[in-house]
Short mmCIF file of C-alpha atoms in Angstrom, two decimals:
data_model
loop_
_atom_site.label_atom_id
_atom_site.label_comp_id
_atom_site.label_asym_id
_atom_site.label_seq_id
_atom_site.Cartn_x
_atom_site.Cartn_y
_atom_site.Cartn_z
CA MET A 717 -47.26 3.24 -18.12
CA ILE A 718 -43.71 2.92 -16.84
CA VAL A 719 -42.02 6.30 -17.07
CA ARG A 720 -38.70 5.73 -15.37
CA ARG A 721 -35.81 6.50 -17.68
CA GLN A 722 -33.94 3.35 -16.71
CA LEU A 723 -36.84 1.19 -17.87
CA ALA A 724 -37.10 3.09 -21.15
CA CYS A 725 -33.45 2.36 -21.75
CA ALA A 726 -34.03 -1.24 -20.72
CA MET A 727 -36.70 -1.55 -23.40
CA LEU A 728 -34.20 -0.70 -26.08
CA ALA A 729 -31.67 -3.10 -24.59
CA LEU A 730 -34.12 -5.99 -24.52
CA SER A 731 -35.26 -5.22 -28.06
CA ALA A 732 -31.70 -5.63 -29.20
CA LEU A 733 -31.62 -9.11 -27.70
CA SER A 734 -34.23 -10.28 -30.20
CA LEU A 735 -31.79 -9.80 -33.08
CA PRO A 736 -29.86 -12.91 -34.14
CA LEU A 737 -26.15 -12.84 -33.46
CA ALA A 738 -24.40 -13.51 -36.75
CA ALA A 739 -21.14 -14.23 -34.99
CA ALA A 740 -22.63 -17.09 -32.97
CA ALA A 741 -22.21 -19.64 -35.74
CA GLN A 742 -18.55 -18.76 -35.96
CA ASP A 743 -17.85 -19.25 -32.26
CA ALA A 744 -16.11 -22.42 -31.20
CA ALA A 745 -18.39 -25.03 -29.63
CA PRO A 746 -18.00 -24.94 -25.83
CA THR A 747 -16.99 -28.06 -23.93
CA VAL A 748 -17.28 -29.18 -20.32
CA LYS A 749 -15.71 -32.14 -18.57
CA LEU A 750 -17.80 -33.96 -15.98
CA LYS A 751 -17.07 -37.15 -14.07
CA GLN A 752 -19.64 -38.80 -16.35
CA GLY A 753 -17.70 -37.72 -19.43
CA ALA A 754 -17.11 -34.74 -21.71
CA LEU A 755 -19.88 -32.59 -23.23
CA LYS A 756 -19.89 -30.54 -26.39
CA GLY A 757 -22.48 -27.76 -26.44
CA ALA A 758 -23.36 -24.84 -28.68
CA VAL A 759 -23.27 -21.06 -28.72
CA VAL A 760 -26.81 -19.66 -28.98
CA GLU A 761 -27.65 -15.96 -28.94
CA GLY A 762 -24.23 -15.21 -27.51
CA VAL A 763 -24.45 -17.61 -24.58
CA GLU A 764 -23.53 -21.28 -24.18
CA GLU A 765 -25.98 -24.14 -23.95
CA PHE A 766 -25.63 -27.83 -23.05
CA TRP A 767 -28.77 -29.88 -23.58
CA GLY A 768 -29.93 -33.40 -22.85
CA ILE A 769 -27.49 -34.25 -20.06
CA PRO A 770 -28.58 -37.41 -18.20
CA TYR A 771 -28.64 -36.79 -14.45
CA ALA A 772 -29.83 -40.30 -13.57
CA ALA A 773 -30.12 -43.71 -15.20
CA PRO A 774 -33.08 -44.19 -17.55
CA PRO A 775 -36.01 -45.30 -15.31
CA VAL A 776 -37.06 -48.10 -17.63
CA GLY A 777 -37.53 -51.85 -17.32
CA GLU A 778 -36.67 -52.97 -13.80
CA LEU A 779 -35.96 -49.33 -12.86
CA ARG A 780 -39.50 -48.18 -13.60
CA TRP A 781 -41.12 -47.09 -10.30
CA LYS A 782 -37.80 -47.19 -8.49
CA PRO A 783 -35.80 -44.31 -6.97
CA PRO A 784 -33.49 -42.84 -9.63
CA ALA A 785 -30.25 -44.75 -10.08
CA ALA A 786 -26.77 -43.36 -10.75
CA ALA A 787 -26.33 -41.39 -13.97
CA PRO A 788 -24.62 -43.14 -16.90
CA VAL A 789 -21.03 -42.45 -17.97
CA TRP A 790 -19.61 -42.27 -21.48
CA THR A 791 -16.37 -42.04 -23.37
CA GLY A 792 -15.47 -39.34 -25.85
CA GLU A 793 -17.48 -36.15 -26.24
CA ARG A 794 -21.25 -36.40 -25.86
CA ASP A 795 -23.27 -34.20 -28.19
CA ALA A 796 -25.14 -31.80 -25.93
CA THR A 797 -26.74 -29.64 -28.62
CA LYS A 798 -30.17 -31.30 -28.65
CA ALA A 799 -32.81 -31.61 -25.96
CA GLY A 800 -33.45 -35.00 -24.43
CA ALA A 801 -36.81 -36.70 -24.67
CA SER A 802 -39.72 -35.14 -22.81
CA CYS A 803 -41.38 -37.08 -19.99
CA GLN A 804 -44.87 -36.02 -21.05
CA PRO A 805 -47.06 -38.48 -22.93
CA THR A 806 -48.00 -38.19 -26.56
CA GLN A 807 -51.56 -37.47 -27.61
CA LYS A 808 -52.06 -41.25 -27.75
CA GLY A 809 -50.94 -41.62 -24.14
CA GLU A 810 -47.56 -43.18 -24.89
CA TYR A 811 -44.61 -42.20 -22.69
CA THR A 812 -40.92 -41.93 -23.45
CA GLU A 813 -39.63 -43.08 -20.08
CA ASP A 814 -35.93 -42.49 -20.81
CA CYS A 815 -36.35 -38.79 -20.06
CA LEU A 816 -34.32 -37.77 -17.00
CA PHE A 817 -32.24 -34.96 -18.48
CA ALA A 818 -30.89 -31.56 -17.46
CA ASN A 819 -30.20 -28.59 -19.69
CA VAL A 820 -27.63 -25.93 -18.79
CA THR A 821 -27.42 -22.38 -20.15
CA ARG A 822 -24.47 -20.28 -19.01
CA PRO A 823 -22.75 -16.98 -19.80
CA ALA A 824 -20.28 -17.16 -22.67
CA GLY A 825 -16.80 -18.03 -21.55
CA ALA A 826 -17.81 -19.20 -18.06
CA LYS A 827 -15.04 -21.31 -16.56
CA PRO A 828 -14.84 -23.81 -13.71
CA GLY A 829 -14.40 -21.96 -10.44
CA ALA A 830 -16.25 -18.84 -11.58
CA LYS A 831 -18.87 -19.39 -8.84
CA LEU A 832 -21.75 -17.90 -10.80
CA PRO A 833 -25.24 -17.95 -9.25
CA VAL A 834 -27.43 -20.85 -10.36
CA LEU A 835 -31.15 -21.12 -11.13
CA VAL A 836 -32.73 -24.60 -11.24
CA TRP A 837 -36.08 -24.44 -13.07
CA ILE A 838 -38.81 -27.03 -12.39
CA HIS A 839 -41.54 -26.92 -15.03
CA GLY A 840 -45.27 -27.06 -14.43
CA GLY A 841 -48.02 -29.04 -16.10
CA GLY A 842 -50.17 -30.65 -13.43
CA PHE A 843 -47.56 -33.38 -12.83
CA THR A 844 -48.80 -34.98 -16.06
CA ILE A 845 -47.54 -32.77 -18.90
CA GLY A 846 -44.91 -30.10 -19.48
CA SER A 847 -41.30 -29.93 -20.56
CA ALA A 848 -37.96 -28.76 -19.19
CA THR A 849 -37.31 -26.88 -22.43
CA GLY A 850 -40.38 -24.67 -22.26
CA ALA A 851 -44.14 -24.86 -22.19
CA PHE A 852 -47.29 -22.73 -22.26
CA GLY A 853 -45.82 -20.37 -24.87
CA ALA A 854 -42.72 -19.52 -22.84
CA GLN A 855 -39.17 -20.66 -23.54
CA THR A 856 -37.33 -21.39 -20.30
CA ASP A 857 -33.80 -21.84 -21.62
CA GLY A 858 -32.36 -19.01 -19.54
CA ILE A 859 -30.66 -17.05 -22.33
CA GLN A 860 -31.45 -13.68 -20.77
CA PHE A 861 -30.45 -14.91 -17.33
CA ALA A 862 -27.11 -15.98 -18.80
CA LYS A 863 -26.68 -12.46 -20.16
CA ASP A 864 -27.35 -11.30 -16.59
CA GLY A 865 -24.57 -13.56 -15.26
CA VAL A 866 -26.76 -16.44 -14.05
CA ILE A 867 -26.49 -20.13 -14.97
CA THR A 868 -29.87 -21.79 -15.60
CA VAL A 869 -30.45 -25.52 -15.22
CA SER A 870 -33.85 -26.83 -16.37
CA VAL A 871 -34.73 -30.38 -15.38
CA SER A 872 -37.25 -32.99 -16.41
CA TYR A 873 -38.89 -35.45 -14.04
CA ARG A 874 -41.22 -38.40 -14.37
CA LEU A 875 -44.82 -37.43 -15.05
CA GLY A 876 -48.24 -39.02 -14.89
CA ARG A 877 -48.35 -42.73 -14.10
CA ALA A 878 -44.55 -42.93 -14.34
CA GLY A 879 -43.97 -40.29 -11.70
CA TRP A 880 -46.94 -40.32 -9.33
CA PHE A 881 -48.24 -43.82 -8.82
CA ALA A 882 -48.71 -46.02 -5.78
CA HIS A 883 -49.57 -49.70 -5.66
CA PRO A 884 -49.17 -52.17 -2.76
CA ALA A 885 -46.86 -54.41 -4.80
CA LEU A 886 -44.51 -51.49 -5.53
CA CYS A 887 -44.64 -50.01 -2.04
CA LYS A 888 -43.47 -53.31 -0.56
CA GLU A 889 -40.18 -52.79 -2.43
CA GLY A 890 -39.28 -49.44 -0.81
CA PRO A 891 -40.09 -45.73 -1.26
CA CYS A 892 -43.07 -45.39 -3.58
CA GLY A 893 -45.55 -42.95 -5.00
CA ASN A 894 -43.60 -39.71 -5.42
CA TYR A 895 -41.10 -40.81 -8.06
CA GLY A 896 -41.21 -37.35 -9.61
CA TYR A 897 -39.95 -35.80 -6.36
CA MET A 898 -37.27 -38.45 -6.13
CA ASP A 899 -36.16 -37.34 -9.61
CA GLN A 900 -36.17 -33.65 -8.68
CA ILE A 901 -34.00 -34.33 -5.64
CA ALA A 902 -31.64 -36.48 -7.73
CA ALA A 903 -31.37 -33.59 -10.20
CA LEU A 904 -30.56 -31.16 -7.38
CA LYS A 905 -27.86 -33.50 -6.10
CA TRP A 906 -26.50 -33.74 -9.65
CA VAL A 907 -26.32 -29.96 -9.73
CA GLN A 908 -24.44 -29.94 -6.44
CA ALA A 909 -21.91 -32.43 -7.81
CA ASN A 910 -21.47 -30.93 -11.29
CA ILE A 911 -22.41 -27.28 -11.54
CA ALA A 912 -18.92 -26.05 -10.59
CA SER A 913 -17.64 -27.63 -13.83
CA PHE A 914 -19.94 -25.24 -15.71
CA GLY A 915 -18.74 -22.27 -13.65
CA GLY A 916 -21.59 -22.31 -11.16
CA ASP A 917 -21.57 -21.99 -7.39
CA PRO A 918 -23.18 -25.00 -5.66
CA ARG A 919 -23.61 -22.81 -2.58
CA ASN A 920 -25.68 -20.22 -4.44
CA VAL A 921 -28.50 -22.25 -5.97
CA THR A 922 -32.08 -20.99 -6.33
CA ILE A 923 -34.86 -23.42 -7.14
CA ALA A 924 -37.84 -22.01 -9.02
CA GLY A 925 -40.95 -23.40 -10.62
CA GLU A 926 -44.47 -22.58 -11.71
CA SER A 927 -47.75 -24.35 -10.89
CA ALA A 928 -46.81 -28.03 -10.41
CA GLY A 929 -43.25 -26.72 -10.42
CA GLY A 930 -44.19 -24.12 -7.81
CA ILE A 931 -45.86 -26.77 -5.68
CA SER A 932 -42.65 -28.78 -6.05
CA VAL A 933 -40.59 -25.83 -4.83
CA LEU A 934 -42.60 -25.64 -1.60
CA GLU A 935 -42.56 -29.42 -1.17
CA LEU A 936 -38.78 -29.47 -1.67
CA MET A 937 -38.44 -26.80 1.00
CA LEU A 938 -40.21 -29.25 3.33
CA ALA A 939 -38.44 -32.43 2.21
CA PRO A 940 -35.57 -33.54 4.48
CA ASP A 941 -33.90 -35.37 1.57
CA ALA A 942 -33.58 -32.09 -0.36
CA ARG A 943 -32.10 -30.09 2.51
CA GLY A 944 -28.85 -28.33 1.63
CA THR A 945 -29.22 -28.67 -2.14
CA PHE A 946 -30.44 -25.06 -2.60
CA GLN A 947 -30.18 -21.74 -0.79
CA LYS A 948 -33.13 -19.71 -2.15
CA ALA A 949 -36.53 -20.47 -3.65
CA ILE A 950 -39.06 -18.92 -6.05
CA GLY A 951 -42.60 -20.28 -6.13
CA GLU A 952 -44.85 -19.10 -8.96
CA SER A 953 -48.55 -20.04 -8.67
CA SER A 954 -47.66 -22.54 -5.96
CA PHE A 955 -51.01 -23.56 -4.41
CA GLY A 956 -49.68 -23.15 -0.89
CA ARG A 957 -52.67 -24.78 0.82
CA LEU A 958 -52.40 -27.96 -1.24
CA GLU A 959 -53.16 -31.16 0.67
CA PRO A 960 -51.54 -34.38 -0.59
CA THR A 961 -53.43 -37.51 -1.54
CA SER A 962 -53.34 -40.06 1.27
CA MET A 963 -51.27 -43.17 0.62
CA ALA A 964 -54.35 -45.33 1.15
CA ASP A 965 -56.28 -43.44 -1.54
CA ALA A 966 -53.29 -43.43 -3.88
CA GLN A 967 -52.80 -47.17 -3.53
CA ALA A 968 -56.51 -47.82 -4.03
CA ALA A 969 -56.39 -45.77 -7.24
CA GLY A 970 -53.29 -47.70 -8.31
CA VAL A 971 -54.98 -51.05 -7.70
CA LYS A 972 -58.03 -49.91 -9.68
CA ALA A 973 -55.90 -48.75 -12.63
CA ALA A 974 -53.83 -51.94 -12.57
CA SER A 975 -56.93 -54.14 -12.40
CA ALA A 976 -58.45 -52.34 -15.39
CA ALA A 977 -55.23 -53.14 -17.27
CA GLY A 978 -55.45 -56.82 -16.33
CA VAL A 979 -52.97 -56.90 -13.42
CA SER A 980 -54.15 -58.24 -10.08
CA GLY A 981 -52.44 -59.15 -6.82
CA GLU A 982 -50.05 -57.35 -4.51
CA ASP A 983 -46.93 -59.52 -4.68
CA ALA A 984 -43.66 -59.46 -6.63
CA ALA A 985 -45.37 -61.07 -9.62
CA ALA A 986 -47.83 -58.18 -9.75
CA ALA A 987 -44.97 -55.67 -9.62
CA ALA A 988 -43.23 -57.46 -12.48
CA ALA A 989 -46.44 -57.51 -14.51
CA LEU A 990 -46.98 -53.80 -13.92
CA ARG A 991 -43.48 -53.01 -15.19
CA LYS A 992 -44.21 -54.88 -18.41
CA LEU A 993 -47.33 -52.83 -19.13
CA PRO A 994 -47.24 -49.87 -21.49
CA LEU A 995 -48.26 -46.90 -19.35
CA SER A 996 -50.94 -46.11 -21.90
CA ALA A 997 -52.71 -49.23 -20.62
CA MET A 998 -53.61 -47.26 -17.49
CA PRO A 999 -55.22 -44.09 -18.84
CA TYR A 1000 -56.52 -41.36 -16.55
CA THR A 1001 -60.16 -40.52 -16.02
CA GLY A 1002 -61.63 -37.46 -14.37
CA PRO A 1003 -60.53 -33.81 -14.33
CA PHE A 1004 -56.99 -32.95 -15.40
CA THR A 1005 -56.36 -31.13 -12.13
CA SER A 1006 -56.92 -34.26 -10.03
CA ARG A 1007 -54.90 -36.84 -11.94
CA ALA A 1008 -51.47 -36.74 -10.35
CA GLY A 1009 -49.53 -34.98 -7.64
CA PRO A 1010 -48.05 -35.27 -4.15
CA ILE A 1011 -48.79 -38.44 -2.21
CA LEU A 1012 -48.50 -38.59 1.58
CA ASP A 1013 -45.67 -41.10 1.84
CA GLY A 1014 -44.15 -39.87 5.12
CA ARG A 1015 -40.73 -39.20 3.59
CA TYR A 1016 -40.85 -36.97 0.52
CA VAL A 1017 -44.28 -35.62 1.45
CA GLN A 1018 -45.08 -35.51 5.15
CA GLY A 1019 -48.26 -33.44 5.20
CA GLY A 1020 -50.03 -30.42 3.77
CA ILE A 1021 -47.83 -27.61 2.50
CA TYR A 1022 -49.20 -24.83 4.69
CA GLU A 1023 -49.32 -27.05 7.77
CA GLY A 1024 -45.64 -27.87 7.27
CA PHE A 1025 -44.69 -24.20 6.91
CA ALA A 1026 -46.82 -23.19 9.90
CA ALA A 1027 -45.01 -25.83 11.97
CA GLY A 1028 -41.63 -24.47 10.90
CA LYS A 1029 -40.55 -27.64 9.06
CA GLN A 1030 -39.43 -25.83 5.91
CA ALA A 1031 -35.94 -24.76 4.86
CA LYS A 1032 -35.10 -21.42 6.45
CA ILE A 1033 -34.08 -19.58 3.27
CA PRO A 1034 -35.09 -16.43 1.33
CA LEU A 1035 -38.33 -16.95 -0.57
CA MET A 1036 -40.04 -15.19 -3.47
CA ILE A 1037 -43.64 -16.26 -4.00
CA GLY A 1038 -46.63 -15.01 -5.95
CA GLY A 1039 -49.32 -15.55 -8.52
CA ASN A 1040 -51.38 -13.94 -11.24
CA SER A 1041 -54.60 -11.96 -11.25
CA ASN A 1042 -56.69 -14.61 -13.01
CA GLU A 1043 -55.40 -17.96 -11.81
CA ALA A 1044 -59.01 -19.06 -12.11
CA SER A 1045 -58.35 -19.43 -15.84
CA LEU A 1046 -57.15 -22.92 -14.94
CA PHE A 1047 -60.50 -23.88 -13.39
CA ARG A 1048 -62.97 -21.74 -15.35
CA PRO A 1049 -65.49 -21.11 -12.57
CA GLN A 1050 -69.05 -20.38 -13.65
CA PRO A 1051 -70.96 -17.25 -12.59
CA ALA A 1052 -73.63 -19.46 -11.02
CA ALA A 1053 -71.08 -20.43 -8.36
CA LEU A 1054 -71.73 -17.06 -6.71
CA ASP A 1055 -75.37 -17.97 -6.14
CA ALA A 1056 -74.30 -21.16 -4.37
CA ILE A 1057 -72.66 -19.23 -1.52
CA PRO A 1058 -74.84 -19.43 1.61
CA ASP A 1059 -76.65 -16.20 2.40
CA ALA A 1060 -74.87 -15.96 5.76
CA ARG A 1061 -71.56 -15.49 3.91
CA LYS A 1062 -72.67 -13.90 0.65
CA ALA A 1063 -73.08 -10.34 1.95
CA ALA A 1064 -69.54 -10.28 3.26
CA ALA A 1065 -68.30 -11.83 0.02
CA LEU A 1066 -69.93 -9.16 -2.12
CA ALA A 1067 -68.65 -6.40 0.16
CA ALA A 1068 -65.11 -7.70 -0.34
CA PHE A 1069 -65.21 -8.73 -3.99
CA ASP A 1070 -67.70 -6.25 -5.46
CA PRO A 1071 -67.58 -3.12 -3.28
CA LYS A 1072 -68.81 -0.93 -6.17
CA GLY A 1073 -71.83 -3.14 -6.78
CA THR A 1074 -71.09 -3.90 -10.41
CA GLY A 1075 -72.90 -7.21 -10.31
CA ASN A 1076 -70.32 -8.70 -12.67
CA LYS A 1077 -70.65 -12.30 -11.52
CA ALA A 1078 -68.03 -13.63 -13.94
CA GLN A 1079 -65.37 -11.27 -12.62
CA ILE A 1080 -66.36 -11.91 -9.01
CA VAL A 1081 -66.14 -15.71 -9.24
CA ASN A 1082 -62.83 -15.51 -11.12
CA ASP A 1083 -61.41 -13.25 -8.41
CA MET A 1084 -62.74 -15.51 -5.66
CA ALA A 1085 -61.21 -18.63 -7.19
CA THR A 1086 -57.90 -16.84 -7.73
CA ARG A 1087 -57.81 -15.75 -4.10
CA GLN A 1088 -58.77 -19.25 -2.94
CA TYR A 1089 -56.14 -21.17 -4.83
CA ILE A 1090 -53.22 -18.73 -5.03
CA THR A 1091 -53.36 -15.19 -3.59
CA GLU A 1092 -54.49 -16.06 -0.04
CA PRO A 1093 -52.26 -19.15 0.22
CA ASP A 1094 -49.36 -16.92 -0.89
CA ARG A 1095 -50.11 -14.65 2.06
CA ALA A 1096 -50.33 -17.61 4.43
CA ILE A 1097 -46.99 -19.03 3.25
CA SER A 1098 -45.39 -15.58 3.32
CA ARG A 1099 -46.50 -15.08 6.91
CA ALA A 1100 -45.14 -18.47 7.97
CA GLN A 1101 -41.81 -18.03 6.23
CA SER A 1102 -41.38 -14.49 7.56
CA LYS A 1103 -41.71 -15.84 11.10
CA THR A 1104 -38.49 -17.80 10.55
CA GLY A 1105 -36.61 -14.51 10.20
CA GLN A 1106 -35.92 -15.07 6.51
CA PRO A 1107 -36.78 -12.43 3.89
CA VAL A 1108 -39.91 -13.06 1.84
CA TYR A 1109 -40.87 -11.17 -1.31
CA THR A 1110 -44.45 -11.61 -2.49
CA TYR A 1111 -45.77 -10.58 -5.90
CA TYR A 1112 -49.03 -10.27 -7.84
CA PHE A 1113 -48.79 -10.32 -11.63
CA SER A 1114 -51.77 -8.52 -13.17
CA TYR A 1115 -50.33 -7.21 -16.44
CA VAL A 1116 -52.24 -7.94 -19.62
CA SER A 1117 -50.80 -6.68 -22.89
CA PRO A 1118 -53.08 -3.99 -24.34
CA GLY A 1119 -53.57 -6.07 -27.47
CA ALA A 1120 -54.80 -9.05 -25.47
CA LYS A 1121 -57.29 -7.40 -23.14
CA ALA A 1122 -60.31 -8.38 -25.23
CA GLN A 1123 -59.29 -12.03 -24.99
CA LEU A 1124 -58.33 -11.81 -21.30
CA PRO A 1125 -61.06 -9.75 -19.65
CA TYR A 1126 -60.56 -11.17 -16.14
CA GLY A 1127 -56.82 -10.54 -15.78
CA ALA A 1128 -53.48 -12.24 -16.28
CA PRO A 1129 -54.08 -15.98 -16.65
CA HIS A 1130 -52.26 -18.93 -15.15
CA THR A 1131 -48.66 -19.19 -16.55
CA ALA A 1132 -48.68 -15.60 -17.93
CA GLU A 1133 -45.72 -14.44 -15.84
CA ILE A 1134 -43.27 -17.12 -17.02
CA LYS A 1135 -42.24 -15.41 -20.25
CA TYR A 1136 -41.76 -12.11 -18.40
CA ALA A 1137 -39.52 -13.71 -15.81
CA PHE A 1138 -37.31 -15.31 -18.46
CA ALA A 1139 -37.70 -12.43 -20.95
CA GLY A 1140 -35.28 -13.94 -23.46
CA PRO A 1141 -34.85 -13.33 -27.16
CA LYS A 1142 -37.06 -16.30 -28.07
CA GLN A 1143 -40.06 -14.77 -26.31
CA GLN A 1144 -42.71 -12.97 -28.31
CA PHE A 1145 -43.34 -9.50 -26.85
CA ALA A 1146 -45.12 -6.54 -28.31
CA GLU A 1147 -43.00 -3.43 -28.04
CA VAL A 1148 -45.29 -2.02 -25.36
CA ASP A 1149 -44.64 -5.11 -23.19
CA LEU A 1150 -40.84 -4.92 -23.23
CA PRO A 1151 -40.32 -2.50 -20.30
CA LEU A 1152 -42.24 -4.75 -17.90
CA ALA A 1153 -40.48 -7.85 -19.24
CA LYS A 1154 -37.11 -6.28 -18.54
CA ALA A 1155 -38.26 -5.17 -15.09
CA VAL A 1156 -39.57 -8.58 -14.03
CA ASN A 1157 -36.47 -10.35 -15.35
CA ALA A 1158 -34.19 -7.91 -13.52
CA TYR A 1159 -35.97 -8.44 -10.19
CA TRP A 1160 -35.82 -12.23 -10.62
CA ALA A 1161 -32.12 -12.11 -11.56
CA ALA A 1162 -31.29 -9.95 -8.55
CA PHE A 1163 -33.05 -12.36 -6.22
CA ILE A 1164 -31.27 -15.34 -7.77
CA LYS A 1165 -27.93 -13.62 -7.25
CA SER A 1166 -28.38 -12.27 -3.74
CA GLY A 1167 -31.68 -13.34 -2.21
CA ALA A 1168 -33.09 -9.80 -2.51
CA PRO A 1169 -34.75 -8.29 -5.62
CA ASP A 1170 -34.04 -4.77 -4.31
CA SER A 1171 -34.68 -2.06 -6.92
CA ALA A 1172 -33.17 -3.92 -9.87
CA GLY A 1173 -36.23 -3.54 -12.07
CA GLY A 1174 -37.69 -0.25 -10.88
CA PRO A 1175 -38.96 0.82 -7.43
CA ALA A 1176 -37.61 -0.88 -4.32
CA TRP A 1177 -39.36 -4.17 -3.60
CA PRO A 1178 -40.09 -4.27 0.15
CA LYS A 1179 -40.11 -7.48 2.12
CA PHE A 1180 -43.50 -8.99 2.81
CA ALA A 1181 -43.19 -8.35 6.55
CA PRO A 1182 -44.16 -6.32 8.50
CA ASN A 1183 -46.76 -4.65 6.25
CA GLU A 1184 -47.80 -7.73 4.25
CA THR A 1185 -46.56 -6.06 1.09
CA TYR A 1186 -47.14 -7.45 -2.39
CA MET A 1187 -45.28 -6.11 -5.43
CA GLU A 1188 -47.83 -5.77 -8.21
CA PHE A 1189 -46.67 -6.07 -11.81
CA GLY A 1190 -49.46 -4.29 -13.64
CA ALA A 1191 -50.27 -1.79 -16.35
CA ASP A 1192 -48.40 0.96 -14.48
CA GLY A 1193 -45.29 -1.15 -14.00
CA PRO A 1194 -43.96 -2.53 -10.70
CA SER A 1195 -45.79 -1.06 -7.70
CA PRO A 1196 -45.67 -2.19 -4.05
CA HIS A 1197 -48.89 -2.33 -2.00
CA ASP A 1198 -49.12 -2.79 1.76
CA HIS A 1199 -51.89 -5.05 3.12
CA PHE A 1200 -52.74 -5.97 -0.45
CA LEU A 1201 -56.37 -6.98 -1.17
CA LYS A 1202 -56.84 -7.33 2.57
CA ALA A 1203 -60.65 -7.57 2.63
CA GLN A 1204 -60.72 -10.30 -0.02
CA LEU A 1205 -57.89 -12.29 1.51
CA ASP A 1206 -59.34 -12.01 5.00
CA TRP A 1207 -62.70 -13.29 3.69
CA GLN A 1208 -60.99 -16.22 2.00
CA GLU A 1209 -58.87 -17.03 5.05
CA ALA A 1210 -61.96 -17.05 7.25
CA ASN A 1211 -63.63 -19.52 4.93
CA VAL A 1212 -60.56 -21.75 4.89
CA LYS A 1213 -60.69 -21.87 8.69
CA ALA A 1214 -64.39 -22.62 8.50
CA GLY A 1215 -63.72 -25.49 6.08
CA ALA A 1216 -65.47 -23.73 3.21
CA GLY A 1217 -62.48 -22.88 1.02
CA ALA A 1218 -60.51 -26.07 0.51
CA SER A 1219 -57.76 -26.12 -2.07
CA PRO A 1220 -57.68 -28.70 -4.87
CA THR A 1221 -56.00 -32.03 -4.22
CA ALA A 1222 -53.87 -31.55 -7.34
CA SER A 1223 -53.34 -28.74 -9.79
CA LYS A 1224 -51.68 -27.81 -13.01
#
């Protein structure tokens, strides 16, 4: 357990944050003036929130499957106390396409010109589901970050067929396929143009995201159109060896979906017919993890993530990157997968993944899948980014609350770290979990402010290079490890080079 006095004190401090602030209702509603118009927000838990701010025109009608257009303007004060519509479909597959909104949470009393550090959060959800306001049991409204002096901006972006769809008729019109990335870049440019009005510093912006959001962070680091819109990055469960879908395959899938919905042809008439369809007319088939995601369009996505980093094409900025100890929870590998490994490689695999000879096939295959999709790609990306001379901080989140161990026997599942990073009063923590929550949040906040997590949440967090150090967040609190899980990661890397450890083409 964590024994440092500062973390014990932090536990009490974070516990206090869970109490409602009676004075909040009496505080005057905060206002902000943008070029678009004035906003009226609310005081929540002692900080100020502005929700449902349109950062681009609604991508509906003729604007469906077009790059985002200029944001609307309004007269008078716009009510910014309620979240905008989510881009994710309903259970019946219907989409609310008017969904390009940003939400801003800031410290109480922040004024224009305050130059506070800014976090822009990009949610996950396999590019098909998810919400800017929180998902997977974690609220991402940034209340605790605001108490730490950080402004948080969470953004929505087009999902599913609305955001990741290619068809020859649409591609003849201009940029196509990665409409979700076009939205994310438009949101970042909106932040650059407007965050100073909220008291933020447009020159101290950190982008962060988890899963599909983490993939997006790495893709944005590679995208020329996003260059200069952020100065630091945090990738959580980022699938750093992800390969995009080829444009040819994406267009073929688009033609197939359109044809099934009764639309044929590749001309302007076909594009017009597609825009009249309800998106539910083109339902997905196949595994959730292969439905949507980056498409190789040559502009927003120019190649595989790792290949781009290895070639030095990424933004040269401080990076925090990491994943959890059971990312395989997303894929649910079966123990029989171990038996499918060729004998020539199996002995080395067992030596690396089961050195004590437990024979626990379920644990072994979960660890192998986690290393394949996240832990080894994190090392590969960390190596590439370190070569640019920029600081890289790599983590491994393995903490499982004592009360949940029976339900989570293989480790911390996909998405588990999000609530610890945000650690706000809306999160649900057992008392025993609070010290680690405060520690993780403090490290994240320090990185957002300065580009270095330092010792904000406990022991000093060393850079990844030169000792390939991971900071583990586990049962004993934060703990750095040099050459972390080296045998397992080396085995996985060797199999990637041999073509035996390919990453998924899309992920949650």
